Coordinates of C-alpha atoms and ligand atoms in Angstrom, one line a residue:
M1 CA -26.7 -1.6 -10.6
A2 CA -26.3 -5.3 -10.0
L3 CA -27.0 -7.7 -7.1
A4 CA -24.3 -10.0 -6.0
F5 CA -23.6 -12.3 -3.0
D6 CA -20.5 -12.6 -0.8
E7 CA -18.9 -15.9 0.3
F8 CA -21.4 -16.2 3.2
G9 CA -24.4 -15.7 0.9
R10 CA -25.1 -12.2 2.0
P11 CA -26.5 -10.1 -0.8
F12 CA -24.9 -6.7 -1.7
V13 CA -25.4 -4.2 -4.4
I14 CA -22.8 -3.2 -6.9
I15 CA -23.2 0.3 -8.3
K16 CA -21.2 0.9 -11.4
E17 CA -19.2 4.1 -10.9
Q18 CA -19.1 4.9 -14.5
D19 CA -22.9 5.2 -14.7
Q20 CA -22.7 7.8 -12.0
K21 CA -20.3 10.1 -13.8
V22 CA -20.9 12.8 -16.3
R23 CA -18.4 12.8 -19.2
L24 CA -17.7 15.4 -21.8
R25 CA -15.4 14.7 -24.6
G26 CA -13.6 16.4 -27.5
L27 CA -14.8 19.8 -28.7
D28 CA -17.7 19.8 -26.2
A29 CA -15.3 19.5 -23.3
Q30 CA -13.2 22.4 -24.6
K31 CA -16.2 24.6 -25.3
A32 CA -17.6 24.0 -21.8
N33 CA -14.3 24.7 -20.2
I34 CA -13.8 27.9 -22.2
A35 CA -17.3 29.0 -21.3
S36 CA -16.6 28.6 -17.6
G37 CA -13.3 30.4 -17.8
M38 CA -14.9 33.3 -19.7
A39 CA -17.7 33.6 -17.1
V40 CA -15.2 34.3 -14.4
S41 CA -13.2 36.7 -16.5
R42 CA -16.4 38.6 -17.3
I43 CA -17.0 39.3 -13.6
L44 CA -13.6 40.9 -13.2
R45 CA -13.7 42.9 -16.5
T46 CA -15.8 45.7 -15.1
S47 CA -13.3 46.1 -12.2
L48 CA -10.3 46.9 -14.3
G49 CA -8.7 50.3 -14.3
P50 CA -9.1 53.6 -12.5
K51 CA -12.8 53.8 -13.2
G52 CA -13.4 50.1 -12.5
M53 CA -16.4 49.1 -10.4
D54 CA -16.1 47.5 -6.9
K55 CA -17.6 44.3 -5.9
M56 CA -19.4 43.5 -2.7
L57 CA -19.1 40.0 -1.4
Q58 CA -20.8 38.5 1.5
S59 CA -19.4 35.5 3.2
P60 CA -21.6 32.7 4.6
D61 CA -21.2 34.1 8.1
G62 CA -22.3 37.6 7.1
D63 CA -18.9 39.3 6.7
V64 CA -19.0 41.9 4.0
T65 CA -16.0 42.7 1.8
I66 CA -16.0 45.6 -0.7
T67 CA -13.1 45.4 -3.0
N68 CA -11.7 46.2 -6.4
D69 CA -8.7 43.8 -6.2
G70 CA -9.0 40.9 -8.6
A71 CA -7.3 38.3 -6.4
T72 CA -9.5 39.2 -3.4
I73 CA -12.7 39.1 -5.5
L74 CA -11.9 35.6 -6.8
E75 CA -10.7 34.4 -3.4
K76 CA -13.9 35.3 -1.7
M77 CA -16.2 34.2 -4.6
D78 CA -16.1 30.6 -3.6
V79 CA -16.2 29.1 -7.1
D80 CA -17.2 25.5 -7.6
N81 CA -16.2 24.9 -11.2
Q82 CA -12.7 23.4 -11.6
I83 CA -11.8 25.5 -14.6
A84 CA -13.0 28.6 -12.8
K85 CA -10.7 27.6 -10.0
L86 CA -7.8 27.6 -12.4
L87 CA -8.4 31.3 -13.0
V88 CA -8.6 31.9 -9.3
E89 CA -5.2 30.2 -9.1
L90 CA -4.0 32.4 -12.0
S91 CA -4.9 35.6 -10.1
R92 CA -3.3 34.2 -7.0
S93 CA 0.0 33.4 -8.7
Q94 CA 0.2 36.9 -10.1
D95 CA -0.5 38.2 -6.6
Y96 CA 2.1 36.0 -5.1
E97 CA 4.8 36.7 -7.6
I98 CA 4.2 40.3 -8.5
G99 CA 1.5 41.6 -6.1
D100 CA -0.2 43.8 -8.7
G101 CA -2.1 43.3 -12.0
T102 CA -4.3 40.6 -10.6
T103 CA -7.4 41.8 -12.5
G104 CA -5.6 42.4 -15.7
V105 CA -4.2 38.9 -15.9
V106 CA -7.7 37.3 -15.6
V107 CA -9.2 39.8 -18.2
L108 CA -6.4 38.8 -20.6
A109 CA -6.9 35.1 -20.0
G110 CA -10.7 35.6 -20.6
A111 CA -10.0 37.4 -23.9
L112 CA -7.6 34.6 -25.0
L113 CA -10.3 32.0 -24.2
E114 CA -12.9 34.0 -26.2
Q115 CA -10.6 34.1 -29.2
S116 CA -9.8 30.4 -29.0
Q117 CA -13.5 29.6 -29.0
K118 CA -13.8 31.3 -32.4
L119 CA -10.8 29.5 -33.7
L120 CA -12.1 26.1 -32.6
E121 CA -15.4 26.8 -34.3
R122 CA -13.5 27.4 -37.5
G123 CA -12.0 23.9 -37.2
I124 CA -8.5 24.7 -36.0
H125 CA -7.1 22.1 -33.8
P126 CA -6.6 23.2 -30.1
I127 CA -3.0 22.2 -30.2
R128 CA -2.3 24.5 -33.1
V129 CA -4.1 27.3 -31.2
A130 CA -2.0 26.6 -28.1
E131 CA 1.2 26.6 -30.1
G132 CA 0.2 29.9 -31.8
Y133 CA -0.5 31.5 -28.5
E134 CA 2.9 30.4 -27.2
T135 CA 4.7 31.9 -30.1
A136 CA 2.7 35.1 -29.9
S137 CA 3.3 35.4 -26.1
R138 CA 7.0 35.2 -26.7
I139 CA 6.9 37.9 -29.3
A140 CA 4.8 40.1 -27.0
V141 CA 7.2 39.6 -24.1
E142 CA 10.2 40.4 -26.2
H143 CA 8.5 43.5 -27.6
L144 CA 7.7 44.7 -24.0
E145 CA 11.4 44.5 -23.3
K146 CA 12.1 46.7 -26.3
I147 CA 9.6 49.4 -25.4
S148 CA 10.5 49.4 -21.7
Q149 CA 12.4 52.2 -20.1
K150 CA 14.8 52.5 -17.2
F151 CA 13.5 54.2 -14.2
D152 CA 15.8 56.3 -12.2
F153 CA 15.4 56.8 -8.5
G154 CA 17.6 56.9 -5.4
V155 CA 17.5 57.2 -1.7
N156 CA 17.2 61.0 -2.0
N157 CA 15.0 60.9 -5.1
I158 CA 12.0 58.8 -4.3
E159 CA 9.5 60.9 -6.2
P160 CA 9.5 58.6 -9.3
L161 CA 8.7 55.7 -7.0
V162 CA 5.9 57.6 -5.3
R163 CA 4.4 58.4 -8.7
T164 CA 4.3 54.7 -9.7
C165 CA 2.7 53.7 -6.5
M166 CA 0.1 56.4 -7.1
T167 CA -0.8 54.7 -10.5
T168 CA -1.5 51.5 -8.6
L169 CA -3.6 53.3 -6.0
S170 CA -5.5 55.4 -8.4
S171 CA -7.7 52.4 -9.4
K172 CA -8.6 51.6 -5.8
I173 CA -11.2 52.8 -3.4
V174 CA -8.6 54.7 -1.4
N175 CA -7.6 57.0 -4.4
R176 CA -8.7 60.0 -2.4
C177 CA -5.4 59.8 -0.4
K178 CA -3.3 58.2 -3.0
R179 CA -0.4 60.7 -2.7
S180 CA 0.0 60.3 1.1
L181 CA -0.5 56.5 1.0
A182 CA 2.0 56.2 -1.9
E183 CA 4.6 58.2 0.0
I184 CA 4.0 56.0 3.1
A185 CA 4.4 52.8 1.1
V186 CA 7.6 54.0 -0.6
K187 CA 9.2 55.3 2.6
A188 CA 8.4 52.0 4.2
V189 CA 10.0 50.0 1.4
M190 CA 13.0 52.2 1.4
A191 CA 13.4 51.8 5.1
V192 CA 13.7 48.0 4.8
A193 CA 15.3 47.8 1.4
D194 CA 18.8 46.6 0.7
L195 CA 19.6 48.7 -2.3
E196 CA 23.0 47.1 -2.9
R197 CA 21.6 43.6 -3.2
R198 CA 18.4 45.0 -4.7
D199 CA 16.3 43.1 -2.2
V200 CA 13.4 44.0 0.0
N201 CA 12.1 41.9 2.8
L202 CA 8.4 42.8 3.0
D203 CA 8.1 40.8 6.2
L204 CA 9.8 43.7 8.0
I205 CA 6.9 45.9 7.1
K206 CA 3.9 45.4 9.3
V207 CA 0.5 46.7 8.3
E208 CA -1.8 47.4 11.2
G209 CA -5.2 49.0 11.2
K210 CA -7.6 50.4 13.7
V211 CA -11.1 51.5 13.2
G212 CA -11.6 55.2 13.9
G213 CA -10.1 58.5 12.7
K214 CA -9.7 59.4 9.0
L215 CA -7.8 57.7 6.2
E216 CA -5.6 60.8 6.2
D217 CA -4.4 60.0 9.7
T218 CA -2.7 56.8 8.4
E219 CA 0.9 57.0 9.4
L220 CA 4.3 55.4 9.0
I221 CA 5.9 54.4 12.3
H222 CA 9.7 53.8 12.3
G223 CA 9.3 51.0 14.7
I224 CA 6.7 48.5 15.9
L225 CA 3.1 49.1 16.9
V226 CA 1.6 46.6 19.3
D227 CA -2.1 46.5 19.9
K228 CA -1.6 46.2 23.7
E229 CA -1.3 48.5 26.7
M230 CA 0.7 48.6 29.8
S231 CA -0.5 46.0 32.2
H232 CA -1.3 48.4 35.0
P233 CA -2.9 51.9 34.4
Q234 CA -0.5 53.5 36.8
M235 CA 2.6 52.4 35.0
P236 CA 4.5 55.1 33.1
K237 CA 3.1 55.9 29.7
Q238 CA 6.4 56.8 28.1
I239 CA 9.8 55.2 28.5
E240 CA 12.9 56.8 27.0
D241 CA 15.9 54.7 26.2
A242 CA 14.0 51.6 27.0
K243 CA 15.9 48.3 27.7
I244 CA 13.4 45.6 26.9
A245 CA 13.3 42.1 28.3
I246 CA 11.4 40.0 25.8
L247 CA 10.0 36.9 27.5
T248 CA 8.2 33.9 26.4
C249 CA 8.0 32.4 29.9
P250 CA 4.9 33.0 32.1
F251 CA 5.3 35.7 34.7
E252 CA 3.4 33.5 37.2
P253 CA 4.3 31.2 40.0
P254 CA 3.9 27.5 38.9
K255 CA 0.3 26.6 39.4
P256 CA -0.5 23.4 41.4
K257 CA -1.4 20.6 39.0
T258 CA -4.4 18.4 39.6
K259 CA -2.3 15.6 40.9
H260 CA -0.7 17.9 43.6
K261 CA -2.4 18.2 46.9
V262 CA -2.1 21.4 49.0
D263 CA -3.4 21.1 52.5
I264 CA -4.3 24.4 54.1
D265 CA -6.1 24.1 57.3
T266 CA -4.8 27.1 59.3
V267 CA -4.6 30.8 58.6
E268 CA -0.8 30.6 59.2
K269 CA -0.3 28.0 56.5
F270 CA -2.3 30.1 54.0
Q271 CA -0.2 33.1 54.9
T272 CA 3.0 31.2 54.4
L273 CA 1.8 30.1 51.0
R274 CA 1.0 33.7 50.1
K275 CA 4.3 34.9 51.3
Q276 CA 6.1 32.2 49.2
E277 CA 4.1 33.2 46.2
Q278 CA 5.1 36.8 46.7
Q279 CA 8.7 35.9 47.2
Y280 CA 8.6 34.0 44.0
F281 CA 7.3 37.1 42.2
D282 CA 9.9 39.3 43.9
V283 CA 12.7 37.1 42.7
M284 CA 11.3 37.2 39.2
V285 CA 10.9 41.0 39.1
Q286 CA 14.4 41.3 40.6
K287 CA 15.8 39.1 38.0
C288 CA 14.3 41.2 35.2
K289 CA 15.5 44.4 36.8
V290 CA 18.9 43.3 38.0
G291 CA 19.7 40.2 36.1
C292 CA 20.1 36.9 37.9
R293 CA 23.8 36.3 37.6
L294 CA 25.1 39.8 38.1
L295 CA 23.3 40.1 41.3
Y296 CA 23.5 43.7 42.3
E297 CA 25.1 45.2 39.3
D298 CA 22.2 47.0 37.7
V299 CA 21.6 45.8 34.1
G300 CA 18.1 47.2 34.4
A301 CA 15.5 46.1 32.0
T302 CA 13.2 49.1 32.0
L303 CA 10.3 47.3 30.3
V304 CA 9.1 43.7 30.2
I305 CA 7.3 42.4 27.2
C306 CA 5.8 39.0 27.9
Q307 CA 4.1 36.5 25.6
W308 CA 2.1 35.2 28.6
G309 CA -0.1 36.9 31.2
F310 CA 0.7 37.6 34.8
D311 CA -1.9 37.7 37.6
D312 CA -3.0 40.7 39.6
E313 CA -0.5 40.1 42.3
A314 CA 2.4 40.1 39.9
N315 CA 1.0 43.1 38.1
H316 CA 0.7 45.0 41.4
L317 CA 4.3 44.1 42.3
L318 CA 5.6 45.1 38.9
M319 CA 4.0 48.5 39.3
H320 CA 5.4 48.9 42.8
R321 CA 8.9 48.0 41.8
N322 CA 8.6 50.5 38.9
L323 CA 9.0 48.0 36.2
P324 CA 6.5 48.6 33.4
A325 CA 5.2 45.6 31.6
V326 CA 3.1 44.5 28.7
R327 CA 1.4 41.1 28.6
W328 CA -0.2 38.8 26.1
V329 CA 1.9 40.0 23.2
G330 CA 1.5 37.7 20.1
G331 CA 4.4 35.6 18.8
V332 CA 4.7 37.5 15.5
E333 CA 4.9 40.8 17.2
L334 CA 7.3 39.5 19.8
E335 CA 9.6 38.4 16.9
L336 CA 9.3 41.8 15.2
I337 CA 10.1 43.6 18.4
A338 CA 13.1 41.3 18.9
I339 CA 14.4 42.1 15.3
A340 CA 13.7 45.8 15.6
T341 CA 15.2 46.3 19.1
G342 CA 18.1 43.9 18.6
G343 CA 17.0 41.9 21.6
R344 CA 16.8 38.2 22.1
I345 CA 13.6 36.3 22.9
V346 CA 14.2 34.7 26.3
P347 CA 12.4 31.5 27.1
R348 CA 13.6 31.2 30.7
F349 CA 14.2 33.7 33.5
Q350 CA 17.6 32.1 34.2
E351 CA 18.8 32.9 30.8
L352 CA 18.1 36.7 31.1
T353 CA 21.4 38.6 30.7
P354 CA 22.0 42.2 29.8
E355 CA 23.1 41.5 26.2
K356 CA 19.7 39.9 25.5
L357 CA 17.8 43.1 26.2
G358 CA 16.4 45.0 23.3
K359 CA 16.9 48.7 23.0
A360 CA 14.5 51.3 21.8
G361 CA 14.8 55.1 21.9
L362 CA 11.2 55.6 22.9
V363 CA 8.3 53.4 24.0
R364 CA 5.0 55.2 24.5
E365 CA 1.4 54.3 25.0
K366 CA -1.1 56.3 22.9
A367 CA -4.8 56.5 23.5
F368 CA -7.3 56.8 20.7
G369 CA -10.5 58.7 20.6
T370 CA -12.8 58.6 23.6
T371 CA -12.6 54.9 23.9
K372 CA -10.2 53.0 26.1
D373 CA -8.3 51.9 23.1
R374 CA -4.6 52.1 23.6
M375 CA -1.6 51.0 21.6
L376 CA 2.0 50.8 22.3
Y377 CA 4.6 52.4 20.0
V378 CA 8.1 51.1 20.1
E379 CA 10.2 53.6 18.2
H380 CA 13.8 54.6 17.4
C381 CA 14.8 51.0 17.7
A382 CA 18.4 49.9 17.8
N383 CA 18.0 48.1 14.5
S384 CA 15.7 50.5 12.7
R385 CA 14.8 48.2 9.8
A386 CA 11.3 47.1 10.9
V387 CA 8.6 49.6 10.2
T388 CA 4.8 49.7 10.7
I389 CA 2.1 51.2 8.6
F390 CA -0.8 52.2 10.8
I391 CA -4.0 52.6 8.9
R392 CA -7.0 54.6 10.2
G393 CA -10.4 54.6 8.7
G394 CA -14.1 54.9 9.3
N395 CA -15.0 51.2 9.3
K396 CA -13.5 47.8 9.1
M397 CA -14.2 47.4 5.4
I398 CA -12.2 50.5 4.5
I399 CA -9.3 49.4 6.6
E400 CA -9.2 46.0 5.0
E401 CA -9.4 47.4 1.5
T402 CA -6.7 50.0 2.4
K403 CA -4.5 47.1 3.6
R404 CA -4.9 45.3 0.3
S405 CA -4.2 48.5 -1.7
I406 CA -1.1 49.3 0.4
H407 CA 0.1 45.7 -0.2
D408 CA -0.2 46.3 -4.0
A409 CA 1.7 49.6 -3.7
L410 CA 4.4 48.0 -1.5
C411 CA 4.8 45.2 -4.1
V412 CA 5.1 47.7 -6.9
A413 CA 7.8 49.6 -5.1
R414 CA 9.6 46.4 -4.3
N415 CA 9.5 45.2 -7.9
L416 CA 11.0 48.5 -9.1
I417 CA 13.8 48.1 -6.6
R418 CA 14.5 44.6 -7.9
N419 CA 14.2 45.6 -11.5
N420 CA 13.8 49.2 -12.5
S421 CA 12.4 48.7 -16.0
I422 CA 8.9 50.0 -16.6
V423 CA 6.3 50.0 -19.3
Y424 CA 3.5 52.5 -19.6
G425 CA 0.0 51.6 -18.6
G426 CA -3.5 52.6 -19.7
G427 CA -3.4 49.8 -22.2
S428 CA -0.6 51.5 -24.2
A429 CA 1.8 48.5 -23.7
E430 CA -0.9 46.1 -24.8
I431 CA -1.8 48.1 -27.9
S432 CA 1.9 48.3 -28.9
C433 CA 2.3 44.5 -28.4
S434 CA -0.9 43.9 -30.3
V435 CA 0.5 45.8 -33.3
C436 CA 3.8 44.0 -33.1
V437 CA 2.2 40.5 -32.8
E438 CA -0.2 41.3 -35.6
A439 CA 2.7 42.1 -37.9
A440 CA 4.5 38.9 -36.9
A441 CA 1.4 36.9 -37.7
D442 CA 1.6 37.8 -41.4
K443 CA 5.1 36.3 -41.6
H444 CA 4.1 33.0 -40.2
P445 CA 3.4 30.4 -42.8
G446 CA 1.3 27.8 -40.9
V447 CA -2.1 27.7 -39.4
E448 CA -0.7 29.2 -36.3
Q449 CA -0.9 32.6 -37.9
Y450 CA -4.6 32.6 -37.1
A451 CA -3.9 31.9 -33.4
I452 CA -1.2 34.6 -33.4
R453 CA -3.6 37.1 -34.9
A454 CA -6.2 36.1 -32.3
F455 CA -3.6 36.7 -29.6
A456 CA -3.2 40.3 -30.9
D457 CA -7.0 40.7 -30.8
A458 CA -7.0 39.4 -27.2
L459 CA -4.4 41.9 -26.2
D460 CA -6.7 44.7 -27.5
S461 CA -9.4 43.6 -25.1
V462 CA -7.5 45.2 -22.1
P463 CA -7.6 48.8 -23.4
M464 CA -11.1 48.1 -24.6
A465 CA -12.2 47.1 -21.1
L466 CA -10.4 50.2 -19.7
A467 CA -12.3 52.4 -22.2
E468 CA -15.6 50.7 -21.5
N469 CA -15.2 51.0 -17.8
S470 CA -14.5 54.7 -18.2
G471 CA -17.7 55.3 -20.1
L472 CA -16.0 55.7 -23.5
Q473 CA -16.9 54.0 -26.8
P474 CA -14.6 51.0 -26.7
I475 CA -14.1 50.2 -30.3
E476 CA -13.9 53.9 -31.4
T477 CA -11.4 54.8 -28.7
L478 CA -9.2 51.8 -29.3
S479 CA -9.0 52.3 -33.0
S480 CA -8.2 56.0 -32.7
V481 CA -5.4 55.3 -30.1
K482 CA -4.0 52.5 -32.2
S483 CA -3.8 54.5 -35.3
Q484 CA -2.2 57.3 -33.3
Q485 CA 0.4 54.9 -32.0
I486 CA 1.2 53.7 -35.5
K487 CA 1.1 57.2 -37.1
E488 CA 3.3 58.8 -34.5
N489 CA 5.4 55.7 -33.7
N490 CA 4.7 56.5 -30.1
H491 CA 4.3 53.4 -27.9
Y492 CA 3.0 55.4 -25.0
C493 CA -0.5 56.3 -26.2
G494 CA -3.1 54.7 -24.1
I495 CA -6.7 55.1 -22.9
D496 CA -7.3 58.5 -21.3
C497 CA -9.5 57.0 -18.5
N498 CA -9.5 60.0 -16.3
D499 CA -10.3 62.5 -19.1
A500 CA -7.0 64.3 -18.5
G501 CA -6.9 65.6 -22.0
T502 CA -4.0 63.6 -23.3
N503 CA -3.4 60.1 -24.5
D504 CA 0.2 60.1 -23.7
M505 CA 0.7 57.9 -20.6
R506 CA 4.2 59.4 -20.0
E507 CA 2.5 62.8 -19.4
Q508 CA -0.1 61.1 -17.2
N509 CA 2.5 59.2 -15.3
V510 CA 0.8 55.9 -15.6
F511 CA 3.4 53.2 -15.3
E512 CA 3.5 49.5 -14.6
T513 CA 6.6 47.4 -13.9
L514 CA 8.0 45.5 -16.9
I515 CA 8.2 42.2 -14.9
G516 CA 4.6 42.6 -13.8
K517 CA 3.3 43.0 -17.4
Q518 CA 5.5 40.2 -18.7
Q519 CA 4.3 37.9 -16.0
Q520 CA 0.7 38.7 -16.8
I521 CA 1.2 37.7 -20.4
F522 CA 3.1 34.5 -19.5
L523 CA 0.7 33.4 -16.9
A524 CA -2.5 34.1 -18.9
T525 CA -1.0 32.2 -21.9
Q526 CA 0.0 29.2 -19.7
V527 CA -3.5 28.8 -18.2
V528 CA -5.3 29.2 -21.5
K529 CA -3.0 26.5 -23.1
M530 CA -3.7 24.2 -20.2
I531 CA -7.5 24.7 -20.6
L532 CA -7.2 24.1 -24.4
K533 CA -5.4 20.8 -23.9
I534 CA -8.2 19.3 -21.8
D535 CA -10.4 17.1 -24.1
D536 CA -12.0 14.8 -21.7
V537 CA -13.8 15.9 -18.5
I538 CA -15.1 13.2 -16.2
S539 CA -16.9 14.5 -13.2
P540 CA -19.2 13.0 -10.6
S541 CA -22.9 13.2 -11.4
E542 CA -24.9 15.9 -9.7
Y543 CA -27.8 13.5 -9.0
Ligands
ADP601 P1 -5.0 45.2 -11.4 O1 -5.6 44.5 -10.3 O2 -4.8 44.3 -12.6 O3 -3.8 46.1 -11.1 P2 -6.5 47.7 -11.7 O4 -7.9 47.8 -11.4 O5 -5.5 48.2 -10.7 O6 -6.1 46.2 -11.9 O7 -6.2 48.3 -13.1 C1 -5.0 48.4 -13.7 C2 -5.1 48.9 -15.1 O8 -5.5 50.2 -15.1 C3 -3.7 48.9 -15.7 O9 -3.8 48.4 -17.0 C4 -3.3 50.3 -15.7 O10 -2.4 50.6 -16.7 C5 -4.6 51.0 -15.8 N1 -4.6 52.4 -15.2 C6 -4.4 52.7 -13.9 N2 -4.4 54.1 -13.7 C7 -4.7 54.6 -14.9 C8 -4.9 55.9 -15.4 N3 -4.9 57.0 -14.6 N4 -5.2 56.1 -16.7 C9 -5.3 55.0 -17.5 N5 -5.1 53.8 -17.1 C10 -4.8 53.5 -15.9

C-alpha cells in the first residue's frame, strides 16, 4: 500500500494488486490443479454403472434433486474451483454431443489425472505426458473402431435398439421399468427419424411429466400434449376431425389505455358500450368459425387455440356459439401444435383463412385422478411427426429423473440411427483398449512410453470402478477379466455387475455406441492435456 496525492493535493491510497493475489507456479500449480480435478472425479466414481450410487443435491432454495446422471450432478454441485469447472464443462460437452456416458468421461479424466500425478513426481515433463496421452488416445480410438460391430435394425425390427436403450436405463433409478421406457424412447425416435438421411430431430419429441399415477403409466402419445384445458367446463371434451385455428392475438376487445377517456354517465351509454363489446366478440367468433373473407362459406374452425386469454364474456360467447377454445397456451407448445397439425400460427384475425387451419384426427381432454387436473391430447395429426412422451410418477423428483433418463435413452437411439456401430460395455471396450495401448507403449522409444502405459492404466480404472461399485474385488476382478480377454482373444469380456453368471457382454446385451465411447476418450484426453499445460495460476486472494 502506498499513499499518493492527486493534482489538487487530495490524498489517495494505491493498493498494489499483485500483493493481493495468490500465485502458484510450476509443479505446484500442476499438482494443485490435478488434485482439484481428481476431487471432482472421485465424487462421480461411485455413481458409475448399473449398481452406481445416487446423489442427493439440495439447492439454496431447498429444491432437492436425486440423480445418478453425471452431467446433472456436476451441474447442480455449484463448484467454485476453476479446474473443477473444466470437468463440469467436460461432462456437459459429452452430454451435448452424445447425451450419454457423462459419468464415464469424468471418471476417465480423473484416472488420467491421477496417473499424470505419478509421472510428474517421477520427473517427467508435463508436455511429454500430454504428448504421450495424445498418442495413446489415438491408438485407443483406432482400436475401438476395430473391435466395433455393425448393429442391424430397421423400421420393423426395433428390438436391437430397444435392448441398447435398456442398457442405458439399467444404471438409472428408473430401471424397474426399463423395458417399457426403452420401447417408448425407441418408438418416439423412430416416429421422428428420417432414416434415409440418418437424421433425428429430437426437438420434435416433447417430454412432459405430471405427478401422480405410476411410472408404468408413462405413455407415448402420437401427437401433442398440452397442460391446459378447455376454457369453459361445458365445452365438448372430445372433438373429432378438428380444424384448429392457432392464434397469437388476444381474444379480447381492445382495452382502453390510460390516456383514453370514457365518459359513461347514463345507463344507456353503458349498455351501448356493452353491446359494442359483445358485437366485437361476435365478429371475432364469427371470423374464426366462418373465416373473414369467405363470409358465409363455412370454413369452420372447430377449435381455437390461443396464446392469450379471453375474458369471461368472450368465453361465454364461445361456448354458446359452440366453438371450443383453449387459452394461455405457451409459445413452444403453440409451435409444436402448428408443426404437428400442419397449421399456421395466425397473428391477426384478418389473416385467418381456411388453409391456415391445423388438422388433427382427435382432440380430447383427459382428467387425472380425483383432482381437477386436466390435459389436452391433440392426436392423429396431419403431420404425424411430432410425438410426446408423457411421464407419470409418484413425485416430482422421480419425474425429473425419469426425464433425464429418457433423454439419455433418446440420445442413444438417435446416435445409433446416425451411426450404427457399437462397442460392448461393462468395461470390456476399455480393457481391450488398455491391452492394445499397453502393447503399443513397448514399441515407443521415447519417454512418452511411460505416459502411454499410464494411459492404459487409466483406462483400467473404468472397469475397476464398475467392479467396486458392484461390491466386487476391483483388482482381482479386473485381472481375471483381462487375462480371460487375452487368453480367449475375446474383446467382449467385461465386468459382470449384475451377477448374471457370464462375463460376455454380448450375452448380457450391454452395448454402447462407438461414437459415444470414442468421444469419451477424446474429450477426457483433451481436458487432461489442458490441465497439464497450466503452469502458473494467478488468482485473487481470499482475504
Ligand atoms: P454414464 O453417465 O457414463 O452413462 P452410467 O452410470 O450410465 O454412466 O454407467 C455406464 C457404464 O455402466 C458403462 O460403462 C456401461 O458399459 C456400464 N453398464 C451398464 N449396464 C451394465 C450392465 N448390465 N453390466 C455391466 N456394465 C454395465
